[in-house]
CSV table of C-alpha atoms and ligand atoms in Angstrom, one decimal:
chain,number,residue,atom,x,y,z
J,1,MET,CA,36.6,10.9,10.0
J,2,THR,CA,34.1,12.9,11.9
J,3,GLU,CA,30.3,12.5,11.9
J,4,ARG,CA,27.8,15.2,11.1
J,5,VAL,CA,24.0,15.2,11.1
J,6,ARG,CA,22.5,17.1,8.3
J,7,PRO,CA,18.9,18.1,9.3
J,8,LEU,CA,16.2,16.5,7.1
J,9,LEU,CA,12.9,16.6,9.2
J,10,SER,CA,12.5,19.2,11.9
J,11,GLU,CA,10.9,18.6,15.3
J,12,GLU,CA,8.0,20.7,14.1
J,13,ASP,CA,7.6,18.7,10.9
J,14,ILE,CA,7.7,15.4,12.8
J,15,MET,CA,5.2,16.5,15.5
J,16,ALA,CA,2.8,17.9,12.9
J,17,ARG,CA,2.8,14.6,11.0
J,18,VAL,CA,2.5,12.5,14.2
J,19,GLY,CA,-0.6,14.5,15.0
J,20,GLU,CA,-2.1,13.7,11.6
J,21,LEU,CA,-1.2,10.0,11.9
J,22,ALA,CA,-2.8,9.9,15.4
J,23,GLU,CA,-6.0,11.5,14.0
J,24,ALA,CA,-6.2,8.8,11.3
J,25,VAL,CA,-5.6,6.0,13.7
J,26,ASP,CA,-8.1,7.4,16.3
J,27,ALA,CA,-10.8,7.6,13.6
J,28,ASP,CA,-10.1,4.1,12.4
J,29,TYR,CA,-10.2,2.5,15.9
J,30,ALA,CA,-12.7,4.8,17.8
J,31,GLY,CA,-14.2,2.8,20.7
J,32,ARG,CA,-12.3,-0.4,19.8
J,33,ASN,CA,-9.4,-2.1,21.5
J,34,LEU,CA,-6.0,-1.4,20.1
J,35,THR,CA,-2.6,-2.8,21.0
J,36,LEU,CA,0.3,-0.7,19.8
J,37,ILE,CA,3.4,-2.9,19.5
J,38,CYS,CA,6.6,-1.0,19.5
J,39,LEU,CA,9.7,-2.5,17.9
J,40,LEU,CA,12.5,-1.5,20.2
J,41,LYS,CA,14.5,0.5,20.4
J,42,GLY,CA,14.0,2.7,17.3
J,43,GLY,CA,10.2,3.0,17.5
J,44,VAL,CA,9.9,4.0,21.2
J,45,ILE,CA,9.9,7.8,20.9
J,46,PHE,CA,7.5,7.7,17.9
J,47,MET,CA,5.1,5.3,19.7
J,48,CYS,CA,5.0,7.4,22.9
J,49,ASP,CA,4.2,10.6,20.9
J,50,LEU,CA,1.6,8.8,18.9
J,51,ALA,CA,0.0,7.0,21.8
J,52,LYS,CA,-0.4,10.3,23.8
J,53,ARG,CA,-2.5,11.7,21.0
J,54,LEU,CA,-5.0,8.9,20.8
J,55,LYS,CA,-8.2,9.9,22.5
J,56,LYS,CA,-10.9,7.5,21.1
J,57,ALA,CA,-9.2,4.1,20.8
J,58,VAL,CA,-8.9,1.9,23.9
J,59,VAL,CA,-5.1,1.6,23.9
J,60,GLU,CA,-2.7,-0.9,25.3
J,61,LEU,CA,1.1,-0.9,24.7
J,62,ASP,CA,3.5,-3.8,24.2
J,63,PHE,CA,7.1,-4.1,23.0
J,64,MET,CA,9.2,-6.5,21.0
J,65,ASP,CA,12.9,-6.4,20.3
J,66,VAL,CA,14.3,-7.9,17.1
J,67,SER,CA,17.9,-7.7,15.9
J,68,SER,CA,18.7,-7.3,12.2
J,69,TYR,CA,21.4,-4.6,12.0
J,70,GLY,CA,24.1,-4.9,14.7
J,71,ASP,CA,26.1,-1.7,14.8
J,72,SER,CA,26.5,-1.3,11.1
J,73,THR,CA,24.5,0.7,8.4
J,74,VAL,CA,24.2,-2.4,6.3
J,75,SER,CA,21.0,-4.5,6.5
J,76,SER,CA,21.0,-8.3,7.1
J,77,SER,CA,18.4,-10.9,6.5
J,78,ASN,CA,19.1,-12.6,9.8
J,79,ILE,CA,16.3,-11.5,12.1
J,80,ARG,CA,16.1,-12.8,15.6
J,81,ILE,CA,13.4,-12.1,18.2
J,82,ASP,CA,15.3,-10.9,21.4
J,83,LYS,CA,12.2,-10.0,23.3
J,84,ASP,CA,8.7,-11.2,22.6
J,85,LEU,CA,5.3,-9.7,23.6
J,86,GLU,CA,4.2,-9.9,27.3
J,87,HIS,CA,0.7,-10.8,26.3
J,88,SER,CA,-0.6,-12.7,23.2
J,89,VAL,CA,-2.4,-10.5,20.7
J,90,GLU,CA,-5.0,-13.2,19.9
J,91,GLY,CA,-8.3,-11.4,19.1
J,92,ARG,CA,-6.8,-7.9,19.5
J,93,ASN,CA,-6.6,-5.1,17.0
J,94,VAL,CA,-2.9,-4.6,16.5
J,95,ILE,CA,-0.8,-1.8,15.0
J,96,LEU,CA,2.9,-2.6,14.7
J,97,ILE,CA,4.9,0.6,15.2
J,98,GLU,CA,8.2,0.9,13.3
J,99,ASP,CA,10.7,3.7,13.1
J,100,ILE,CA,11.7,3.0,9.5
J,101,ILE,CA,11.1,0.4,6.8
J,102,ASP,CA,14.2,-0.2,4.7
J,103,THR,CA,14.5,-3.6,3.0
J,104,GLY,CA,11.2,-4.7,4.6
J,105,ARG,CA,12.8,-7.9,6.0
J,106,THR,CA,12.3,-7.1,9.6
J,107,LEU,CA,8.7,-6.1,9.1
J,108,SER,CA,7.9,-9.2,7.1
J,109,HIS,CA,9.4,-11.5,9.7
J,110,VAL,CA,7.6,-9.8,12.6
J,111,VAL,CA,4.2,-9.7,10.8
J,112,LYS,CA,4.4,-13.4,10.1
J,113,HIS,CA,5.3,-14.0,13.8
J,114,LEU,CA,2.3,-11.9,15.0
J,115,LYS,CA,-0.2,-13.4,12.5
J,116,ARG,CA,0.4,-16.9,14.1
J,117,GLN,CA,-1.3,-15.5,17.2
J,118,GLU,CA,-4.4,-14.7,15.2
J,119,PRO,CA,-5.0,-11.0,16.1
J,120,ALA,CA,-8.5,-9.6,15.1
J,121,SER,CA,-6.6,-7.2,12.8
J,122,LEU,CA,-3.0,-6.2,12.1
J,123,LYS,CA,-1.8,-3.0,10.5
J,124,VAL,CA,1.6,-1.4,10.3
J,125,CYS,CA,2.5,2.2,11.1
J,126,THR,CA,6.0,3.5,10.3
J,127,LEU,CA,7.3,6.9,10.8
J,128,LEU,CA,9.7,6.7,7.9
J,129,ASP,CA,9.7,4.6,4.7
J,130,LYS,CA,12.6,4.2,2.2
J,131,PRO,CA,10.6,2.6,-0.6
J,132,SER,CA,13.6,2.6,-3.0
J,133,ARG,CA,15.4,0.1,-0.8
J,134,ARG,CA,12.6,-2.5,-0.5
J,135,VAL,CA,13.5,-6.1,-1.3
J,136,ASP,CA,10.8,-7.9,0.7
J,137,PHE,CA,7.4,-6.7,-0.6
J,138,ASP,CA,5.2,-9.0,1.6
J,139,VAL,CA,4.0,-6.2,3.8
J,140,THR,CA,2.8,-2.7,3.0
J,141,PRO,CA,2.4,-0.2,5.8
J,142,GLU,CA,-1.0,1.3,6.1
J,143,TYR,CA,0.2,4.5,7.9
J,144,VAL,CA,3.4,6.2,6.8
J,145,GLY,CA,4.8,9.4,8.3
J,146,PHE,CA,7.3,10.4,5.6
J,147,GLU,CA,8.8,8.7,2.5
J,148,ILE,CA,12.6,9.5,2.5
J,149,PRO,CA,15.4,8.9,-0.1
J,150,ASP,CA,18.0,6.2,0.3
J,151,GLU,CA,20.1,7.8,3.0
J,152,PHE,CA,21.1,6.7,6.5
J,153,VAL,CA,19.2,8.8,9.0
J,154,VAL,CA,19.4,9.2,12.7
J,155,GLY,CA,17.4,11.0,15.5
J,156,TYR,CA,13.9,10.7,17.0
J,157,GLY,CA,14.6,7.1,18.0
J,158,LEU,CA,16.9,6.1,15.1
J,159,ASP,CA,20.5,5.3,15.9
J,160,TYR,CA,23.9,4.8,14.6
J,161,ALA,CA,25.8,2.4,16.9
J,162,GLN,CA,23.2,3.2,19.6
J,163,ARG,CA,23.9,7.0,19.5
J,164,TYR,CA,21.7,9.9,18.3
J,165,ARG,CA,18.4,8.4,19.4
J,166,ASN,CA,17.7,11.3,21.6
J,167,LEU,CA,17.8,14.0,18.9
J,168,PRO,CA,14.4,15.7,18.7
J,169,PHE,CA,14.8,16.0,14.8
J,170,ILE,CA,15.8,13.6,12.1
J,171,GLY,CA,18.9,14.1,10.0
J,172,VAL,CA,21.2,12.3,7.5
J,173,LEU,CA,24.4,11.0,9.0
J,174,GLU,CA,27.4,12.1,7.1
J,175,PHE,CA,31.0,11.1,7.5
J,176,ILE,CA,33.5,13.9,6.9
J,177,GLU,CA,37.2,13.4,6.0
J,178,GLU,CA,39.4,15.6,8.1
J,179,ASN,CA,42.4,17.1,6.2
J,180,ILE,CA,45.1,17.8,8.8
K,201,IMP,P1,14.8,-3.6,7.2
K,201,IMP,O1,14.6,-4.9,7.8
K,201,IMP,O2,15.9,-3.5,6.2
K,201,IMP,O3,13.5,-3.0,6.7
K,201,IMP,O4,15.4,-2.7,8.4
K,201,IMP,C1,14.6,-2.1,9.3
K,201,IMP,C2,15.4,-1.7,10.5
K,201,IMP,O5,16.8,-1.3,10.1
K,201,IMP,C3,14.8,-0.4,11.1
K,201,IMP,O6,13.9,-0.8,12.1
K,201,IMP,C4,16.0,0.2,11.7
K,201,IMP,O7,16.3,-0.3,13.0
K,201,IMP,C5,17.2,-0.1,10.8
K,201,IMP,N1,17.4,1.0,9.8
K,201,IMP,C6,17.1,1.0,8.5
K,201,IMP,N2,17.5,2.1,7.9
K,201,IMP,C7,18.0,2.9,8.9
K,201,IMP,C8,18.5,4.3,8.9
K,201,IMP,O8,18.5,5.0,7.9
K,201,IMP,N3,18.9,4.7,10.1
K,201,IMP,C9,18.8,4.0,11.3
K,201,IMP,N4,18.3,2.7,11.3
K,201,IMP,C10,17.9,2.2,10.1
K,202,MG,MG1,14.2,-0.8,14.2
């Protein structure tokens, strides 16, 4: 079996959409405090590109790491917080930054965790959304980059077994049978 990445969203598509999302966020938070919380590691490239384009909000960055997947392409409902925030978000305006929402379980777990700290506001921004896969409907993202079909994608932060995160585009991971 060899792996192949079939292009789905080009670097230009992604950067154009990130620019639009940044404009929307900037307008909503102009002159206000805003903590962007990145879910490691998948959200890191997206958060950096988004954060650089915010000109009006007063931005801080923080990071959380949660495990749900291991090295497989199958989701699990066991979610563990491996790294928590450096500072409490009590009284802050928060946007949680996700690479992709699949079943919605990770998001739902993290949102519950953050709400306990009583932020002033809490929204979710995800680059990708696979709505057809949702099993946990507790949280709906306010900012969505692209809705995509039920396929396993890699690149621009998203991995398969930790690889492909550095691709500047997003593609569908395909496994090809070799006939030798
Ligand atoms: P959920 O809890 O099922 O919504 O899973 C969300 C997490 O699963 C994401 O933050 C990703 O880390 C991972 N994930 C879900 N779908 C994909 C995919 O197509 N490619 C890579 N990672 C994925
Ligand atoms: Mg993730």
